[in-house]
PDB file of C-alpha atoms in Angstrom:
ATOM      1  CA  MET A 149      12.784  -4.708 -18.733  1.00 61.00           C
ATOM      2  CA  ASN A 150      15.995  -4.382 -16.793  1.00 66.00           C
ATOM      3  CA  THR A 151      19.077  -3.467 -18.691  1.00 67.00           C
ATOM      4  CA  TRP A 152      22.685  -4.350 -17.342  1.00 68.00           C
ATOM      5  CA  SER A 153      23.075  -1.087 -15.427  1.00 71.00           C
ATOM      6  CA  GLN A 154      19.718  -0.482 -13.930  1.00 73.00           C
ATOM      7  CA  ILE A 155      19.504  -0.312 -10.346  1.00 76.00           C
ATOM      8  CA  SER A 156      15.979   0.736  -9.948  1.00 77.00           C
ATOM      9  CA  PHE A 157      12.489  -0.612 -10.928  1.00 82.00           C
ATOM     10  CA  GLN A 158      11.168  -1.510 -14.376  1.00 80.00           C
ATOM     11  CA  ASP A 159       8.748   0.793 -15.794  1.00 80.00           C
ATOM     12  CA  SER A 160       5.501   0.191 -15.045  1.00 82.00           C
ATOM     13  CA  SER A 161       3.086  -1.349 -17.465  1.00 83.00           C
ATOM     14  CA  SER A 162      -0.086  -1.583 -15.159  1.00 86.00           C
ATOM     15  CA  PRO A 163      -1.737   0.832 -13.011  1.00 85.00           C
ATOM     16  CA  LEU A 164      -0.773  -0.941  -9.684  1.00 86.00           C
ATOM     17  CA  MET A 165       2.471  -1.199 -10.401  1.00 88.00           C
ATOM     18  CA  GLU A 166       2.340   2.508 -11.036  1.00 88.00           C
ATOM     19  CA  GLN A 167       1.097   3.161  -7.431  1.00 89.00           C
ATOM     20  CA  LEU A 168       3.722   0.594  -6.042  1.00 89.00           C
ATOM     21  CA  LEU A 169       6.231   3.087  -7.600  1.00 90.00           C
ATOM     22  CA  PHE A 170       4.848   6.192  -6.232  1.00 92.00           C
ATOM     23  CA  PHE A 171       4.708   4.427  -2.616  1.00 92.00           C
ATOM     24  CA  HIS A 172       8.375   3.496  -3.130  1.00 92.00           C
ATOM     25  CA  ASP A 173       9.106   7.407  -3.950  1.00 92.00           C
ATOM     26  CA  HIS A 174       7.059   8.654  -0.998  1.00 93.00           C
ATOM     27  CA  THR A 175       8.610   6.517   1.490  1.00 93.00           C
ATOM     28  CA  MET A 176      12.174   6.907   0.131  1.00 93.00           C
ATOM     29  CA  LEU A 177      11.432  10.824   0.497  1.00 94.00           C
ATOM     30  CA  ILE A 178      10.714  10.225   4.211  1.00 94.00           C
ATOM     31  CA  ILE A 179      13.504   8.113   4.784  1.00 94.00           C
ATOM     32  CA  MET A 180      15.856  10.943   3.220  1.00 95.00           C
ATOM     33  CA  MET A 181      14.471  13.599   5.562  1.00 94.00           C
ATOM     34  CA  ILE A 182      14.836  11.410   8.629  1.00 93.00           C
ATOM     35  CA  THR A 183      18.441  10.556   7.151  1.00 95.00           C
ATOM     36  CA  VAL A 184      19.226  14.365   7.144  1.00 96.00           C
ATOM     37  CA  LEU A 185      17.795  15.289  10.156  1.00 92.00           C
ATOM     38  CA  VAL A 186      19.530  12.690  12.456  1.00 92.00           C
ATOM     39  CA  GLY A 187      22.739  13.262  10.466  1.00 95.00           C
ATOM     40  CA  TYR A 188      22.678  17.232  11.081  1.00 94.00           C
ATOM     41  CA  MET A 189      21.700  16.449  14.762  1.00 89.00           C
ATOM     42  CA  LEU A 190      24.510  14.101  15.429  1.00 91.00           C
ATOM     43  CA  PHE A 191      26.922  16.476  13.323  1.00 91.00           C
ATOM     44  CA  SER A 192      25.882  19.416  15.730  1.00 88.00           C
ATOM     45  CA  ILE A 193      26.326  17.129  18.618  1.00 85.00           C
ATOM     46  CA  LEU A 194      30.199  15.992  17.674  1.00 88.00           C
ATOM     47  CA  PHE A 195      31.348  18.997  17.277  1.00 86.00           C
ATOM     48  CA  ASN A 196      29.535  21.222  19.982  1.00 84.00           C
ATOM     49  CA  SER A 197      31.851  21.933  22.716  1.00 81.00           C
ATOM     50  CA  PHE A 198      29.119  23.386  25.015  1.00 80.00           C
ATOM     51  CA  THR A 199      27.269  21.394  27.684  1.00 77.00           C
ATOM     52  CA  TYR A 200      24.407  22.188  29.953  1.00 76.00           C
ATOM     53  CA  ARG A 201      25.650  20.991  33.441  1.00 76.00           C
ATOM     54  CA  TYR A 202      22.103  21.153  34.737  1.00 76.00           C
ATOM     55  CA  LEU A 203      20.056  19.262  32.472  1.00 74.00           C
ATOM     56  CA  LEU A 204      18.550  16.126  34.141  1.00 74.00           C
ATOM     57  CA  GLU A 205      15.313  15.405  32.207  1.00 78.00           C
ATOM     58  CA  GLY A 206      13.481  16.713  28.908  1.00 78.00           C
ATOM     59  CA  GLN A 207       9.849  15.991  29.248  1.00 84.00           C
ATOM     60  CA  SER A 208       9.136  18.053  25.948  1.00 84.00           C
ATOM     61  CA  ILE A 209      11.811  16.672  23.495  1.00 83.00           C
ATOM     62  CA  GLU A 210      10.821  12.963  24.866  1.00 86.00           C
ATOM     63  CA  VAL A 211       7.136  13.530  24.116  1.00 90.00           C
ATOM     64  CA  ILE A 212       8.330  14.882  20.547  1.00 88.00           C
ATOM     65  CA  TRP A 213      10.793  11.800  19.723  1.00 86.00           C
ATOM     66  CA  THR A 214       7.720   9.587  20.797  1.00 90.00           C
ATOM     67  CA  ILE A 215       4.982  11.344  18.901  1.00 93.00           C
ATOM     68  CA  LEU A 216       6.711  12.215  15.806  1.00 91.00           C
ATOM     69  CA  PRO A 217       7.765   8.703  14.600  1.00 91.00           C
ATOM     70  CA  ALA A 218       4.413   7.455  15.309  1.00 93.00           C
ATOM     71  CA  ILE A 219       3.034  10.165  13.149  1.00 93.00           C
ATOM     72  CA  ILE A 220       5.557   9.179  10.070  1.00 92.00           C
ATOM     73  CA  LEU A 221       4.513   5.543  10.795  1.00 93.00           C
ATOM     74  CA  VAL A 222       0.870   6.315   9.877  1.00 94.00           C
ATOM     75  CA  PHE A 223       2.022   8.282   6.827  1.00 92.00           C
ATOM     76  CA  ILE A 224       3.630   5.219   5.489  1.00 93.00           C
ATOM     77  CA  ALA A 225       1.091   2.854   6.882  1.00 93.00           C
ATOM     78  CA  LEU A 226      -1.840   4.299   5.097  1.00 92.00           C
ATOM     79  CA  PRO A 227      -1.233   4.204   1.612  1.00 90.00           C
ATOM     80  CA  SER A 228       0.691   0.853   2.078  1.00 91.00           C
ATOM     81  CA  LEU A 229      -2.835  -0.693   3.282  1.00 90.00           C
ATOM     82  CA  HIS A 230      -4.633   0.882   0.862  1.00 88.00           C
ATOM     83  CA  LEU A 231      -1.968  -0.549  -1.686  1.00 87.00           C
ATOM     84  CA  LEU A 232      -2.268  -3.973  -0.150  1.00 85.00           C
ATOM     85  CA  TYR A 233      -6.183  -4.264  -0.664  1.00 84.00           C
ATOM     86  CA  LEU A 234      -6.047  -2.868  -4.178  1.00 81.00           C
ATOM     87  CA  LEU A 235      -3.713  -5.927  -5.480  1.00 79.00           C
ATOM     88  CA  ASP A 236      -6.127  -8.284  -3.735  1.00 76.00           C
ATOM     89  CA  GLU A 237      -9.066  -6.980  -5.285  1.00 73.00           C
ATOM     90  CA  ILE A 238     -10.304  -8.154  -8.450  1.00 73.00           C
ATOM     91  CA  TYR A 239     -13.155  -6.574 -10.154  1.00 74.00           C
ATOM     92  CA  SER A 240     -15.311  -8.791 -12.403  1.00 80.00           C
ATOM     93  CA  PRO A 241     -12.367 -10.208 -14.628  1.00 83.00           C
ATOM     94  CA  SER A 242     -13.110 -10.689 -18.178  1.00 85.00           C
ATOM     95  CA  MET A 243     -10.987 -13.794 -18.599  1.00 88.00           C
ATOM     96  CA  THR A 244      -9.195 -16.202 -16.581  1.00 89.00           C
ATOM     97  CA  LEU A 245      -5.742 -17.494 -17.112  1.00 91.00           C
ATOM     98  CA  LYS A 246      -4.267 -20.594 -15.125  1.00 93.00           C
ATOM     99  CA  THR A 247      -0.528 -20.958 -15.015  1.00 93.00           C
ATOM    100  CA  ILE A 248       0.784 -24.263 -13.607  1.00 94.00           C
ATOM    101  CA  GLY A 249       4.613 -24.292 -12.532  1.00 93.00           C
ATOM    102  CA  HIS A 250       6.633 -27.464 -13.445  1.00 93.00           C
ATOM    103  CA  GLN A 251      10.366 -28.629 -13.161  1.00 90.00           C
ATOM    104  CA  TRP A 252      11.285 -26.373 -14.991  1.00 90.00           C
ATOM    105  CA  TYR A 253       8.732 -24.694 -17.289  1.00 92.00           C
ATOM    106  CA  TRP A 254       5.092 -23.301 -16.971  1.00 94.00           C
ATOM    107  CA  SER A 255       2.200 -24.556 -18.490  1.00 94.00           C
ATOM    108  CA  TYR A 256      -0.757 -22.179 -19.407  1.00 93.00           C
ATOM    109  CA  GLU A 257      -4.552 -22.982 -19.713  1.00 92.00           C
ATOM    110  CA  TYR A 258      -7.052 -20.632 -21.015  1.00 90.00           C
ATOM    111  CA  SER A 259     -10.380 -22.313 -19.598  1.00 84.00           C
ATOM    112  CA  ASP A 260     -12.874 -19.657 -21.002  1.00 84.00           C
ATOM    113  CA  PHE A 261     -12.045 -20.346 -24.843  1.00 83.00           C
ATOM    114  CA  ASN A 262     -12.379 -24.115 -24.930  1.00 76.00           C
ATOM    115  CA  LYS A 263      -9.372 -25.218 -22.986  1.00 78.00           C
ATOM    116  CA  VAL A 264      -6.845 -23.517 -25.061  1.00 85.00           C
ATOM    117  CA  GLU A 265      -3.674 -24.899 -23.388  1.00 87.00           C
ATOM    118  CA  PHE A 266       0.155 -25.114 -24.022  1.00 90.00           C
ATOM    119  CA  ASP A 267       3.669 -25.406 -22.372  1.00 91.00           C
ATOM    120  CA  SER A 268       6.058 -22.458 -22.223  1.00 92.00           C
ATOM    121  CA  TYR A 269       9.919 -23.849 -22.119  1.00 93.00           C
ATOM    122  CA  MET A 270      12.755 -21.542 -22.616  1.00 92.00           C
ATOM    123  CA  THR A 271      14.309 -21.184 -25.934  1.00 90.00           C
ATOM    124  CA  PRO A 272      17.956 -22.743 -25.922  1.00 89.00           C
ATOM    125  CA  ILE A 273      20.657 -20.469 -27.071  1.00 86.00           C
ATOM    126  CA  THR A 274      21.320 -22.186 -30.166  1.00 85.00           C
ATOM    127  CA  ASP A 275      17.956 -21.134 -31.059  1.00 83.00           C
ATOM    128  CA  LEU A 276      17.694 -17.557 -30.246  1.00 85.00           C
ATOM    129  CA  PRO A 277      16.562 -15.142 -32.559  1.00 82.00           C
ATOM    130  CA  LYS A 278      19.170 -12.348 -33.561  1.00 82.00           C
ATOM    131  CA  MET A 279      17.870  -9.663 -31.355  1.00 81.00           C
ATOM    132  CA  GLY A 280      16.599 -12.216 -28.775  1.00 81.00           C
ATOM    133  CA  PHE A 281      17.335 -12.146 -24.774  1.00 85.00           C
ATOM    134  CA  ARG A 282      19.179 -14.765 -23.286  1.00 86.00           C
ATOM    135  CA  LEU A 283      17.195 -16.727 -20.549  1.00 87.00           C
ATOM    136  CA  LEU A 284      13.959 -14.859 -21.032  1.00 88.00           C
ATOM    137  CA  GLU A 285      12.727 -15.894 -24.295  1.00 89.00           C
ATOM    138  CA  VAL A 286      10.406 -18.761 -24.782  1.00 91.00           C
ATOM    139  CA  ASP A 287       8.938 -20.894 -27.526  1.00 89.00           C
ATOM    140  CA  ASN A 288       5.355 -20.036 -26.563  1.00 88.00           C
ATOM    141  CA  ASN A 289       4.379 -16.699 -25.364  1.00 90.00           C
ATOM    142  CA  THR A 290       1.709 -16.187 -23.200  1.00 91.00           C
ATOM    143  CA  VAL A 291      -0.763 -13.964 -24.967  1.00 92.00           C
ATOM    144  CA  ILE A 292      -3.045 -11.364 -22.934  1.00 92.00           C
ATOM    145  CA  PRO A 293      -5.278  -8.530 -24.509  1.00 92.00           C
ATOM    146  CA  TYR A 294      -4.146  -5.415 -22.816  1.00 90.00           C
ATOM    147  CA  ASN A 295      -6.907  -2.957 -21.288  1.00 88.00           C
ATOM    148  CA  THR A 296      -8.591  -6.013 -20.404  1.00 88.00           C
ATOM    149  CA  GLN A 297      -9.027  -7.207 -16.551  1.00 89.00           C
ATOM    150  CA  VAL A 298      -7.373 -10.527 -16.344  1.00 90.00           C
ATOM    151  CA  ARG A 299      -7.651 -13.246 -13.244  1.00 90.00           C
ATOM    152  CA  ILE A 300      -4.538 -15.415 -12.884  1.00 91.00           C
ATOM    153  CA  LEU A 301      -4.710 -18.605 -11.173  1.00 92.00           C
ATOM    154  CA  ILE A 302      -1.448 -19.989 -10.156  1.00 93.00           C
ATOM    155  CA  THR A 303      -0.541 -23.250  -8.828  1.00 94.00           C
ATOM    156  CA  ALA A 304       2.153 -25.903  -9.195  1.00 93.00           C
ATOM    157  CA  ALA A 305       2.409 -29.467 -10.201  1.00 90.00           C
ATOM    158  CA  ASP A 306       5.609 -30.727  -8.494  1.00 88.00           C
ATOM    159  CA  VAL A 307       7.524 -28.324  -6.212  1.00 91.00           C
ATOM    160  CA  LEU A 308       7.160 -24.594  -4.949  1.00 92.00           C
ATOM    161  CA  HIS A 309       7.564 -22.010  -7.948  1.00 93.00           C
ATOM    162  CA  SER A 310       6.770 -18.442  -7.962  1.00 93.00           C
ATOM    163  CA  TRP A 311       5.055 -16.632 -10.847  1.00 93.00           C
ATOM    164  CA  ALA A 312       6.916 -13.113 -11.155  1.00 92.00           C
ATOM    165  CA  MET A 313       6.188 -10.064 -13.589  1.00 90.00           C
ATOM    166  CA  PRO A 314       7.973  -6.986 -12.321  1.00 88.00           C
ATOM    167  CA  SER A 315       6.656  -4.793 -14.814  1.00 87.00           C
ATOM    168  CA  MET A 316       3.202  -5.598 -13.819  1.00 88.00           C
ATOM    169  CA  GLY A 317       3.780  -5.716 -10.026  1.00 86.00           C
ATOM    170  CA  ILE A 318       2.615  -9.503  -9.579  1.00 88.00           C
ATOM    171  CA  LYS A 319       4.767 -11.661  -7.516  1.00 90.00           C
ATOM    172  CA  ALA A 320       2.697 -14.891  -6.730  1.00 89.00           C
ATOM    173  CA  ASP A 321       3.701 -18.216  -5.065  1.00 91.00           C
ATOM    174  CA  ALA A 322       2.763 -21.499  -7.128  1.00 92.00           C
ATOM    175  CA  THR A 323       2.017 -23.970  -4.460  1.00 92.00           C
ATOM    176  CA  PRO A 324       1.289 -27.711  -5.365  1.00 92.00           C
ATOM    177  CA  GLY A 325      -2.305 -28.365  -4.048  1.00 90.00           C
ATOM    178  CA  ARG A 326      -3.367 -24.671  -3.673  1.00 91.00           C
ATOM    179  CA  LEU A 327      -4.664 -21.731  -5.868  1.00 90.00           C
ATOM    180  CA  ASN A 328      -3.051 -18.710  -5.586  1.00 90.00           C
ATOM    181  CA  GLN A 329      -5.021 -15.685  -7.395  1.00 89.00           C
ATOM    182  CA  SER A 330      -3.612 -12.199  -8.918  1.00 88.00           C
ATOM    183  CA  ASN A 331      -5.055  -9.894 -11.082  1.00 87.00           C
ATOM    184  CA  LEU A 332      -3.373  -8.249 -14.350  1.00 87.00           C
ATOM    185  CA  PHE A 333      -4.335  -5.200 -16.244  1.00 87.00           C
ATOM    186  CA  SER A 334      -1.949  -3.940 -19.026  1.00 89.00           C
ATOM    187  CA  THR A 335      -2.387  -0.436 -20.301  1.00 86.00           C
ATOM    188  CA  ARG A 336       0.047  -0.939 -23.240  1.00 87.00           C
ATOM    189  CA  PRO A 337       0.849  -3.585 -25.674  1.00 90.00           C
ATOM    190  CA  GLY A 338       4.317  -5.233 -25.889  1.00 88.00           C
ATOM    191  CA  LEU A 339       6.557  -8.009 -24.492  1.00 89.00           C
ATOM    192  CA  PHE A 340       7.071  -8.120 -20.895  1.00 90.00           C
ATOM    193  CA  TYR A 341       9.404 -10.767 -19.182  1.00 91.00           C
ATOM    194  CA  GLY A 342       9.570 -12.313 -15.894  1.00 90.00           C
ATOM    195  CA  GLN A 343      11.168 -15.416 -14.260  1.00 91.00           C
ATOM    196  CA  CYS A 344      10.406 -18.093 -11.455  1.00 92.00           C
ATOM    197  CA  SER A 345      11.277 -16.378  -8.205  1.00 91.00           C
ATOM    198  CA  GLU A 346      11.373 -19.358  -6.070  1.00 89.00           C
ATOM    199  CA  ILE A 347      14.130 -21.536  -5.783  1.00 91.00           C
ATOM    200  CA  CYS A 348      12.731 -24.835  -7.448  1.00 88.00           C
ATOM    201  CA  GLY A 349      15.533 -27.180  -8.386  1.00 87.00           C
ATOM    202  CA  ALA A 350      18.767 -27.151 -10.354  1.00 90.00           C
ATOM    203  CA  ASN A 351      17.109 -25.520 -13.661  1.00 89.00           C
ATOM    204  CA  HIS A 352      15.294 -23.004 -11.567  1.00 91.00           C
ATOM    205  CA  SER A 353      17.033 -20.271 -13.693  1.00 89.00           C
ATOM    206  CA  PHE A 354      15.848 -21.634 -16.936  1.00 92.00           C
ATOM    207  CA  MET A 355      12.156 -21.025 -16.248  1.00 92.00           C
ATOM    208  CA  PRO A 356      11.436 -17.254 -18.115  1.00 93.00           C
ATOM    209  CA  ILE A 357       7.772 -15.954 -18.355  1.00 93.00           C
ATOM    210  CA  THR A 358       7.064 -14.074 -21.495  1.00 92.00           C
ATOM    211  CA  LEU A 359       3.685 -12.037 -21.596  1.00 92.00           C
ATOM    212  CA  GLU A 360       2.720 -10.695 -25.319  1.00 91.00           C
ATOM    213  CA  MET A 361       0.095  -7.929 -24.929  1.00 92.00           C
ATOM    214  CA  ILE A 362      -1.806  -7.619 -27.793  1.00 92.00           C
ATOM    215  CA  SER A 363      -5.137  -5.725 -28.617  1.00 91.00           C
ATOM    216  CA  PRO A 364      -8.405  -7.615 -28.120  1.00 88.00           C
ATOM    217  CA  PHE A 365      -9.401  -8.108 -31.699  1.00 90.00           C
ATOM    218  CA  SER A 366      -5.941  -9.465 -32.385  1.00 90.00           C
ATOM    219  CA  PHE A 367      -6.334 -11.665 -29.254  1.00 89.00           C
ATOM    220  CA  PHE A 368      -9.451 -13.349 -30.346  1.00 88.00           C
ATOM    221  CA  LYS A 369      -7.822 -14.055 -33.776  1.00 88.00           C
ATOM    222  CA  TRP A 370      -5.161 -15.730 -32.084  1.00 87.00           C
ATOM    223  CA  ILE A 371      -7.466 -17.849 -30.071  1.00 87.00           C
ATOM    224  CA  ASN A 372      -9.468 -18.842 -33.061  1.00 82.00           C
ATOM    225  CA  LYS A 373      -6.024 -20.179 -34.687  1.00 81.00           C
ATOM    226  CA  MET A 374      -5.271 -22.322 -31.599  1.00 74.00           C
TER     227      MET A 374
END
């Protein structure tokens, strides 16, 4: 999760988020190279006292500064398109989780397991555990097995919401009357936090999401208790 002084992305907990971080670093490296090159050229032009009086046109340099940006854009567009299709692909999910946004809480349905469903409200500050995180803890964690392909169906019951889990690379709008679909695959156990990312009313800031990743064996034990 984010800390108070963190300005970069959260550590990835899914293969898709890892690829998103790699693409971010790849793009930032290209931008830094362009910035250094343009800065050097501007610096050299500003402090150069020589001029070429007979320069009327430069076909060669015009061809270069037209083709070179196009090539750079190709190097950015190809991995971007690859990631875009990866985010939408869902290969034979092992289970389906339905997420419904309300004003102002989330409800979850495990329709594959005899209609296991519950509501998830933010834990009030007065009820927080000693090491709990303010505005992020909930009364019912969303339990999901790791190393398992999970399909998430996202919708809303009243107004627009957005189900966002930054460490998983997921942000999907919850729209009333429509089902959005996303996939989730975590590689490690733990607690992962997210929040509603669409302004949905007065208590928009109080709609946290807490995913609890556990082993498949522990998940089936939890399902049997529900």
